[in-house]
Coordinates of C-alpha atoms in Angstrom, one line a residue:
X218 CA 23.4 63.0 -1.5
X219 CA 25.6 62.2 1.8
X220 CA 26.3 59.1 0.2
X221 CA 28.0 60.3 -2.9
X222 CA 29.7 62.5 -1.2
X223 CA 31.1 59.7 1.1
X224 CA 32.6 57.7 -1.2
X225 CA 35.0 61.1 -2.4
X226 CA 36.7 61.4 -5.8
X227 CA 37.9 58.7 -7.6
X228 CA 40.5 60.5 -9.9
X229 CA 44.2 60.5 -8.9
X230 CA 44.7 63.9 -7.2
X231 CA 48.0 66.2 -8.7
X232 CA 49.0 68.1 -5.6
X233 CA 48.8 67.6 -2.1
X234 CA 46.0 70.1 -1.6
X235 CA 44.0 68.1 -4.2
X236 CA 45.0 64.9 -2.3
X237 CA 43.6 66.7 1.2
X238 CA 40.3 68.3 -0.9
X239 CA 39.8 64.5 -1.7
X240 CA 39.8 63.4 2.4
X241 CA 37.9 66.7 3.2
X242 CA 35.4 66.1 0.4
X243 CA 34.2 62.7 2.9
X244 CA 34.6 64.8 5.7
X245 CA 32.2 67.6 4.6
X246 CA 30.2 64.6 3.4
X247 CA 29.9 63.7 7.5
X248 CA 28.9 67.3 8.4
X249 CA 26.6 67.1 5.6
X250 CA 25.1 64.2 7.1
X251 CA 25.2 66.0 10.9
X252 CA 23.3 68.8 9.6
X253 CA 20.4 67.1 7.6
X254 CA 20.1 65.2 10.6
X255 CA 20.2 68.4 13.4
X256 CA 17.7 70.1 10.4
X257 CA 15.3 67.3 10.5
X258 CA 14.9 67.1 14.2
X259 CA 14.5 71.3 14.3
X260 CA 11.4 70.6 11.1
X261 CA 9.8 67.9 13.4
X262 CA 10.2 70.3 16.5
X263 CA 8.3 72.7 14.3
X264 CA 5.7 70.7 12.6
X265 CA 4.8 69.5 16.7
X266 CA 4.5 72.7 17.3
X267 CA 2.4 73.7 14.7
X268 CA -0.3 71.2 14.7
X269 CA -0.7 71.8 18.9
X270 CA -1.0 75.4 18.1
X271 CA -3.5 74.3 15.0
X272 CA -5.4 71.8 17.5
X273 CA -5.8 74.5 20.0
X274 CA -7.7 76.7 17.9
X275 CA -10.1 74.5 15.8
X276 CA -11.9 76.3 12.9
X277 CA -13.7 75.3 10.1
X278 CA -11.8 76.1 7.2
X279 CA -12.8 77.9 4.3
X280 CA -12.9 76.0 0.7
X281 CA -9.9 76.3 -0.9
X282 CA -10.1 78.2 -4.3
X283 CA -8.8 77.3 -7.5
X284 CA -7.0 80.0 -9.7
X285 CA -3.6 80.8 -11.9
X286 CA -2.2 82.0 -9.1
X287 CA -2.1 79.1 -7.0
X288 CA -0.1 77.3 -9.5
X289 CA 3.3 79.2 -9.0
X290 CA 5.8 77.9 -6.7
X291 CA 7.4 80.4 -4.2
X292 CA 11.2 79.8 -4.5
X293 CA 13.0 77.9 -2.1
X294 CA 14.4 80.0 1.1
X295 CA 18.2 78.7 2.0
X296 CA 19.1 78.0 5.0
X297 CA 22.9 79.2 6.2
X298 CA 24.3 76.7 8.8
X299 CA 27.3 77.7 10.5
X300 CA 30.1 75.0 11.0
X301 CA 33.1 75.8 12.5
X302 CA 37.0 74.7 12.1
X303 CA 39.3 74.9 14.9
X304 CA 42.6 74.1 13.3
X305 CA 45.9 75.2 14.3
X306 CA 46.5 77.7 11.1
X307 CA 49.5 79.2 13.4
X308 CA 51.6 77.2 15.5
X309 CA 54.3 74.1 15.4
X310 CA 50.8 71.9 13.1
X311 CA 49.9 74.9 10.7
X312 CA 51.3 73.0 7.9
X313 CA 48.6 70.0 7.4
X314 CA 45.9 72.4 9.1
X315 CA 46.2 75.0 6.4
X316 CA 45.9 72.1 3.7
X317 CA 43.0 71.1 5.9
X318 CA 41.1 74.7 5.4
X319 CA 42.4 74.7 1.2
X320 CA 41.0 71.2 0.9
X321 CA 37.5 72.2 2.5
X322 CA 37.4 75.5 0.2
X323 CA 38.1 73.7 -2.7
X324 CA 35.3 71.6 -2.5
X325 CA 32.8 73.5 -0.5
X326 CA 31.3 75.1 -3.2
X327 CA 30.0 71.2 -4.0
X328 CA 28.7 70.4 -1.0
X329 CA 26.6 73.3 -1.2
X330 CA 25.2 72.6 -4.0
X331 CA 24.0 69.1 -2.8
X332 CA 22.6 71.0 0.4
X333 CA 21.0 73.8 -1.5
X334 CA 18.2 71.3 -3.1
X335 CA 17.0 70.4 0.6
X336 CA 17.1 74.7 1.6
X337 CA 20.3 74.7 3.2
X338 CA 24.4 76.0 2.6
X339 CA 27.2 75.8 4.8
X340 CA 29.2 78.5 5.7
X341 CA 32.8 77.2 7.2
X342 CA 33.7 79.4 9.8
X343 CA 37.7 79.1 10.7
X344 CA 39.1 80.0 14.1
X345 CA 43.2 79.4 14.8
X346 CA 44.1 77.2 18.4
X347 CA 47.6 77.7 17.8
X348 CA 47.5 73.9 18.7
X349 CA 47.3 75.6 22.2
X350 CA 44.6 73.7 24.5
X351 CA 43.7 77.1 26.3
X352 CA 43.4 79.5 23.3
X353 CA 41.8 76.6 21.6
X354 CA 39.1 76.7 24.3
X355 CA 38.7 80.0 23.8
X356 CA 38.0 79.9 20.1
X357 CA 36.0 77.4 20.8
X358 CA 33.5 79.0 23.2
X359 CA 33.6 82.0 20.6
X360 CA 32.7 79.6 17.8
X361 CA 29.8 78.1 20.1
X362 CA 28.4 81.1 21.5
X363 CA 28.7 83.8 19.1
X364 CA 29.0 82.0 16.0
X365 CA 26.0 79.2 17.0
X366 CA 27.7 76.4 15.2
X367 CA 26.4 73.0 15.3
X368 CA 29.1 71.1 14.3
X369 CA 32.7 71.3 14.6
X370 CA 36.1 70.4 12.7
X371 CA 39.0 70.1 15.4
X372 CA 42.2 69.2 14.6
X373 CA 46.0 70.2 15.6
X374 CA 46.4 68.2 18.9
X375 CA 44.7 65.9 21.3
X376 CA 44.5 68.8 24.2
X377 CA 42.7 71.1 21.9
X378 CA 39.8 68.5 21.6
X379 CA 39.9 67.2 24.8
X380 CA 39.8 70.8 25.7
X381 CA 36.8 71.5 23.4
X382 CA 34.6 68.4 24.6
X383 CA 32.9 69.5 27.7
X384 CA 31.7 73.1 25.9
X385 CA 30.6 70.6 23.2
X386 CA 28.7 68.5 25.4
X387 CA 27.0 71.1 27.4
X388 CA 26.0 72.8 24.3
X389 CA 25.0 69.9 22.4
X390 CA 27.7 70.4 19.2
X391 CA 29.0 67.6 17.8
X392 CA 33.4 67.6 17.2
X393 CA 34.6 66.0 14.3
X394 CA 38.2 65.3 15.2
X395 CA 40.3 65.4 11.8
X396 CA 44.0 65.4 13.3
X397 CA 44.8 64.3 16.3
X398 CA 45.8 61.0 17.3
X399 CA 45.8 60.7 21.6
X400 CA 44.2 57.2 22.5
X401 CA 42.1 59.2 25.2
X402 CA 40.0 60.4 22.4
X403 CA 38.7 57.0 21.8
X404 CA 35.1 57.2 24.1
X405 CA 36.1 60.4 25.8
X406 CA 33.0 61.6 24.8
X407 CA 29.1 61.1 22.6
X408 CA 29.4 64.0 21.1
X409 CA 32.9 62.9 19.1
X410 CA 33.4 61.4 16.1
X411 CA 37.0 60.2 15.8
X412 CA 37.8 61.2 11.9
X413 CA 41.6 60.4 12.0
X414 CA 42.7 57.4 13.0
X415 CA 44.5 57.3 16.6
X416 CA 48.6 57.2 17.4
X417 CA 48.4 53.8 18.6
X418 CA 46.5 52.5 15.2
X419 CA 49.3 53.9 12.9
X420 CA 51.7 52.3 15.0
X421 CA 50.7 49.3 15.0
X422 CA 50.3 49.6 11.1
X423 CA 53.7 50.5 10.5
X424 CA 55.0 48.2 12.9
X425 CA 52.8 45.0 11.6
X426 CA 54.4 46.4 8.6
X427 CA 58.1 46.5 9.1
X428 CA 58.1 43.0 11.1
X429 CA 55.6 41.2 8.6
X430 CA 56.5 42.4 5.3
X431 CA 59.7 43.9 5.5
X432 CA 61.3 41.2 7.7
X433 CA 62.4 43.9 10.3
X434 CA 63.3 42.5 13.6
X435 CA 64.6 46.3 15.3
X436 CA 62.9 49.7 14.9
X437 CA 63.8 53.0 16.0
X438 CA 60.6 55.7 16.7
X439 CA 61.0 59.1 17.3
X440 CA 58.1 61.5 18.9
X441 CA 56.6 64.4 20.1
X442 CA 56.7 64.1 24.1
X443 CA 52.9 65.7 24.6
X444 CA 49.9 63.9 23.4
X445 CA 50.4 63.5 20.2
X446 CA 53.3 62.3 20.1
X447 CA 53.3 59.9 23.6
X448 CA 51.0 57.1 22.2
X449 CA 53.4 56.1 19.4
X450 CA 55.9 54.8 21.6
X451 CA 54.1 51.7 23.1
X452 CA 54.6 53.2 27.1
X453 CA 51.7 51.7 28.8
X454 CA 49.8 50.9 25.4
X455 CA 51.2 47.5 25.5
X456 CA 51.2 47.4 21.4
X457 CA 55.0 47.2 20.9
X458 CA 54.4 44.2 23.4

């Protein structure tokens, strides 16, 4: 039920992981979505397939027969999808990327369970960037080529997505982008989805803020000078403007 899943946990959360299982729980809710979606254009590949190879060799079928055994119901075979997480577990952004991973353990078990009555389960599997655009790249290619995962988690800086795109593109995966904030990600490319909002949107937010509601007429703003930090303070943006 992607749907359910969507809309998240309405209780108040006690800790901070609980807070991030919340977020993740809509999150997984997406990839949930991505897979029943990349499963039901493999089933229609198949059923094609089949009723060529069924039209090719015309028989006259026997009768079907009627007995006790025909009643039971083979057990459903599950599925395991592999979905990968390129976080930066190490590095100057392991702090909200390790909250990232205990948020999607702590609620994996119940997506699972919603994928298990269509014949499918997710397994998460986690690779570190280091928030590091080339080691990201190489994680990435690992998680792509050895792993065969259809969908990715990214998060931990801009360059590690950007970095990530073009394997995704060539390979047909699609990036869910959960932390990062760069205004290049905005289009950059079909096979993103844009998760977290971008630097210039929270600034604008907290600056509509500050001048609107709080009467604030001068604000200071401290960053990061690389990509994720850049976009908050206006430059060629033109939002402080």
């Amino acid at each position: 039920r992607p749907s359910e899943l969507l809309e998240g946990d309405s209780r108040r959360p006690e800790t901070r992981t609980q807070r991030e299982a919340g977020g993740m729980r809509r999150v997984l809710g997406l990839v949930l979505a991505c897979v029943l979606i990349i499963a039901a254009c493999g089933d229609s590949d198949d059923a094609d397939t089949t009723t060529t190879a069924a039209a090719a060799g015309a028989t006259t079928a026997a009768p079907a027969t009627t007995g006790a055994a025909a009643t039971t119901a083979a057990p459903m075979e599950i599925q395991t999808i592999n979905v990968g997480a390129l976080y930066s577990l190490t590095g100057p952004f392991a702090d909200f990327s390790v909250i990232y991973q205990e948020g999607i353990n702590l609620v994996l078990d119940e997506v699972n369970a919603e994928l298990a009555e269509v014949g499918y389960q997710i397994e998460m599997v986690y690779e570190d960037s280091q928030a590091n655009a080339n080691i990201g790249l190489e994680a990435f290619n690992k998680l792509v080529n050895v792993d065969n995962i259809p969908v990715a988690l990214i998060a931990g800086g801009s360059p590690v997505v950007l970095a990530s795109l073009p394997v995704a593109e060539e390979n047909g995966v699609t990036v869910l982008q959960t932390g990062a904030n760069s205004p290049k990600l905005v289009g950059a490319s079909p096979n993103l989805i844009n998760v977290a909002p971008t630097g210039v949107l929270e600034a604008q937010a907290a600056s509509g803020y500050a001048y609107e509601v709080l009467g604030h007429r001068t604000m200071g703003i401290v960053a990061m000078n690389n990509d994720f930090g850049i976009p908050s303070l206006g430059g060629d943006t033109g939002w402080l403007r």
